[in-house]
Coordinates of C-alpha atoms in Angstrom, one line a residue:
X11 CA 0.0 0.0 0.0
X12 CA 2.5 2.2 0.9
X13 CA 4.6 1.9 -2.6
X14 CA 1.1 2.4 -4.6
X15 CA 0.4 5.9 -1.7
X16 CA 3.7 6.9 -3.0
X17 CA 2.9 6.3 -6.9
X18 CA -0.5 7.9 -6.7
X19 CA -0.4 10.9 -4.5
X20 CA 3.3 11.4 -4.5
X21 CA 3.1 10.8 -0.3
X22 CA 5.2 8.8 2.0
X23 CA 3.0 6.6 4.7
X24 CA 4.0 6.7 8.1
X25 CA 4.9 2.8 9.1
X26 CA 2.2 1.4 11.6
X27 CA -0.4 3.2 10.5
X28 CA -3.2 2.2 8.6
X29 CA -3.5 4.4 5.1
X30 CA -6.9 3.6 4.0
X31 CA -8.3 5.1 7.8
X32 CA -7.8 8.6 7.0
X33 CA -9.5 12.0 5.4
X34 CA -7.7 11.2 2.3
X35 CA -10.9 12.2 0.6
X36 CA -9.7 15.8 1.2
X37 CA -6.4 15.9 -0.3
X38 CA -7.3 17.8 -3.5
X39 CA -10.1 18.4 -2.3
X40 CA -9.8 21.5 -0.2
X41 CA -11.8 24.6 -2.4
X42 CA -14.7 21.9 -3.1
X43 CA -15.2 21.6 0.5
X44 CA -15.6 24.7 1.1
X45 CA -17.6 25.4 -1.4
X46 CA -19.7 22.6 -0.2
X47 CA -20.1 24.4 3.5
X48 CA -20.9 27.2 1.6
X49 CA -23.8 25.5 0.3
X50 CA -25.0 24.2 3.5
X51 CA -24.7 27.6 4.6
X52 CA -26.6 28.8 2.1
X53 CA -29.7 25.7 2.5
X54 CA -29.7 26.2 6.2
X55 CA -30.9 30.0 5.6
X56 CA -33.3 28.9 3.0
X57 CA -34.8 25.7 4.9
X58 CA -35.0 27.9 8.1
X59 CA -36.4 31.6 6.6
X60 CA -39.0 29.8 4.5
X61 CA -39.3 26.1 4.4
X62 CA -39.2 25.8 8.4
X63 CA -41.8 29.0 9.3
X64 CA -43.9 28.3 6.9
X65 CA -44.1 25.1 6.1
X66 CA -42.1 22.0 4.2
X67 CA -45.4 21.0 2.3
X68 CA -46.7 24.7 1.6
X69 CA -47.7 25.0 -2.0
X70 CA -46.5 29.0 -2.3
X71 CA -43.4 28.0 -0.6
X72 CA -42.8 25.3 -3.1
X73 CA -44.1 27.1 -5.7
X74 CA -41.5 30.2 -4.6
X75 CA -38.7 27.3 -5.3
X76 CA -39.2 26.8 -8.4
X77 CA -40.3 29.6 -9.4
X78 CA -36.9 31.8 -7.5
X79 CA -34.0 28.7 -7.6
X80 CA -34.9 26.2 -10.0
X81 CA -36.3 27.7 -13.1
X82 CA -33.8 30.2 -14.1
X83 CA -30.9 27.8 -13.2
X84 CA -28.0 28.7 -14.3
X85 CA -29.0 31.8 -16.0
X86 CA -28.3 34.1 -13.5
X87 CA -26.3 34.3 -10.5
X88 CA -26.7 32.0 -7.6
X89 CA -26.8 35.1 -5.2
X90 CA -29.3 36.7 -7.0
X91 CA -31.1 33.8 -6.8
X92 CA -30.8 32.8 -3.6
X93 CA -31.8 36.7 -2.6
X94 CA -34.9 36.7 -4.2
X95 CA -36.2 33.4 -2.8
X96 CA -35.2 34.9 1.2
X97 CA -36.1 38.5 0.3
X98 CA -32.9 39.5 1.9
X99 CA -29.6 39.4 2.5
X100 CA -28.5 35.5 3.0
X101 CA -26.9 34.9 6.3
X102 CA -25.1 32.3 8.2
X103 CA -26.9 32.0 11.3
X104 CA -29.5 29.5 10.5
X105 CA -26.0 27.4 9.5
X106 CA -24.3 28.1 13.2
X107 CA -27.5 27.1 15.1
X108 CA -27.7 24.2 13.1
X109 CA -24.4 22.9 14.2
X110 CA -25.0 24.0 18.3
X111 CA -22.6 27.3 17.2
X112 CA -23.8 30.8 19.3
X113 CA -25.1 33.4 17.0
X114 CA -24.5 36.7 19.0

């Protein structure tokens, strides 16, 4: 294992340790899991401003998704986008509550 670490990701394993029980996922990896955060940043603020006050199953809330997010896609830009659905300014405090973080 060690010989194919080295061939692969140009790294040297550490003898007496197992290779395959680390966070290699992240090597390489780095701006795409931020970006991911980002996006759970991002979901947390939409899931708690309108999904979570006024309902997963509400038909103008769902309707609001589509109509704000999904349909123009990619033709404009995400913040935009994402602005129009909340009606505001996205924050990250929906994301810190969600993970047990203080907000003030």
């Amino acid at each position: 294992m060690g010989q194919l670490s080295n061939e692969i990701l140009g790294l040297e394993t550490i003898p007496g340790t197992n290779f395959a029980a680390h966070f290699g996922h992240l090597v390489g990896y780095d701006a795409q899991y931020y970006g991911y955060m980002w996006s759970e940043v991002y979901s947390e603020d939409m899931f708690e401003t309108r999904f979570g006050k006024e309902g997963v199953l509400n038909p103008g809330t769902g309707r609001d998704y589509r109509n704000y997010i999904l349909a123009p896609g990619g033709s404009k830009d995400g913040m935009e986008l994402l602005r129009s659905f909340l009606g505001r300014e996205p924050t990250q405090e929906a994301f810190l509550r969600s993970k047990g973080l203080s907000t003030s």
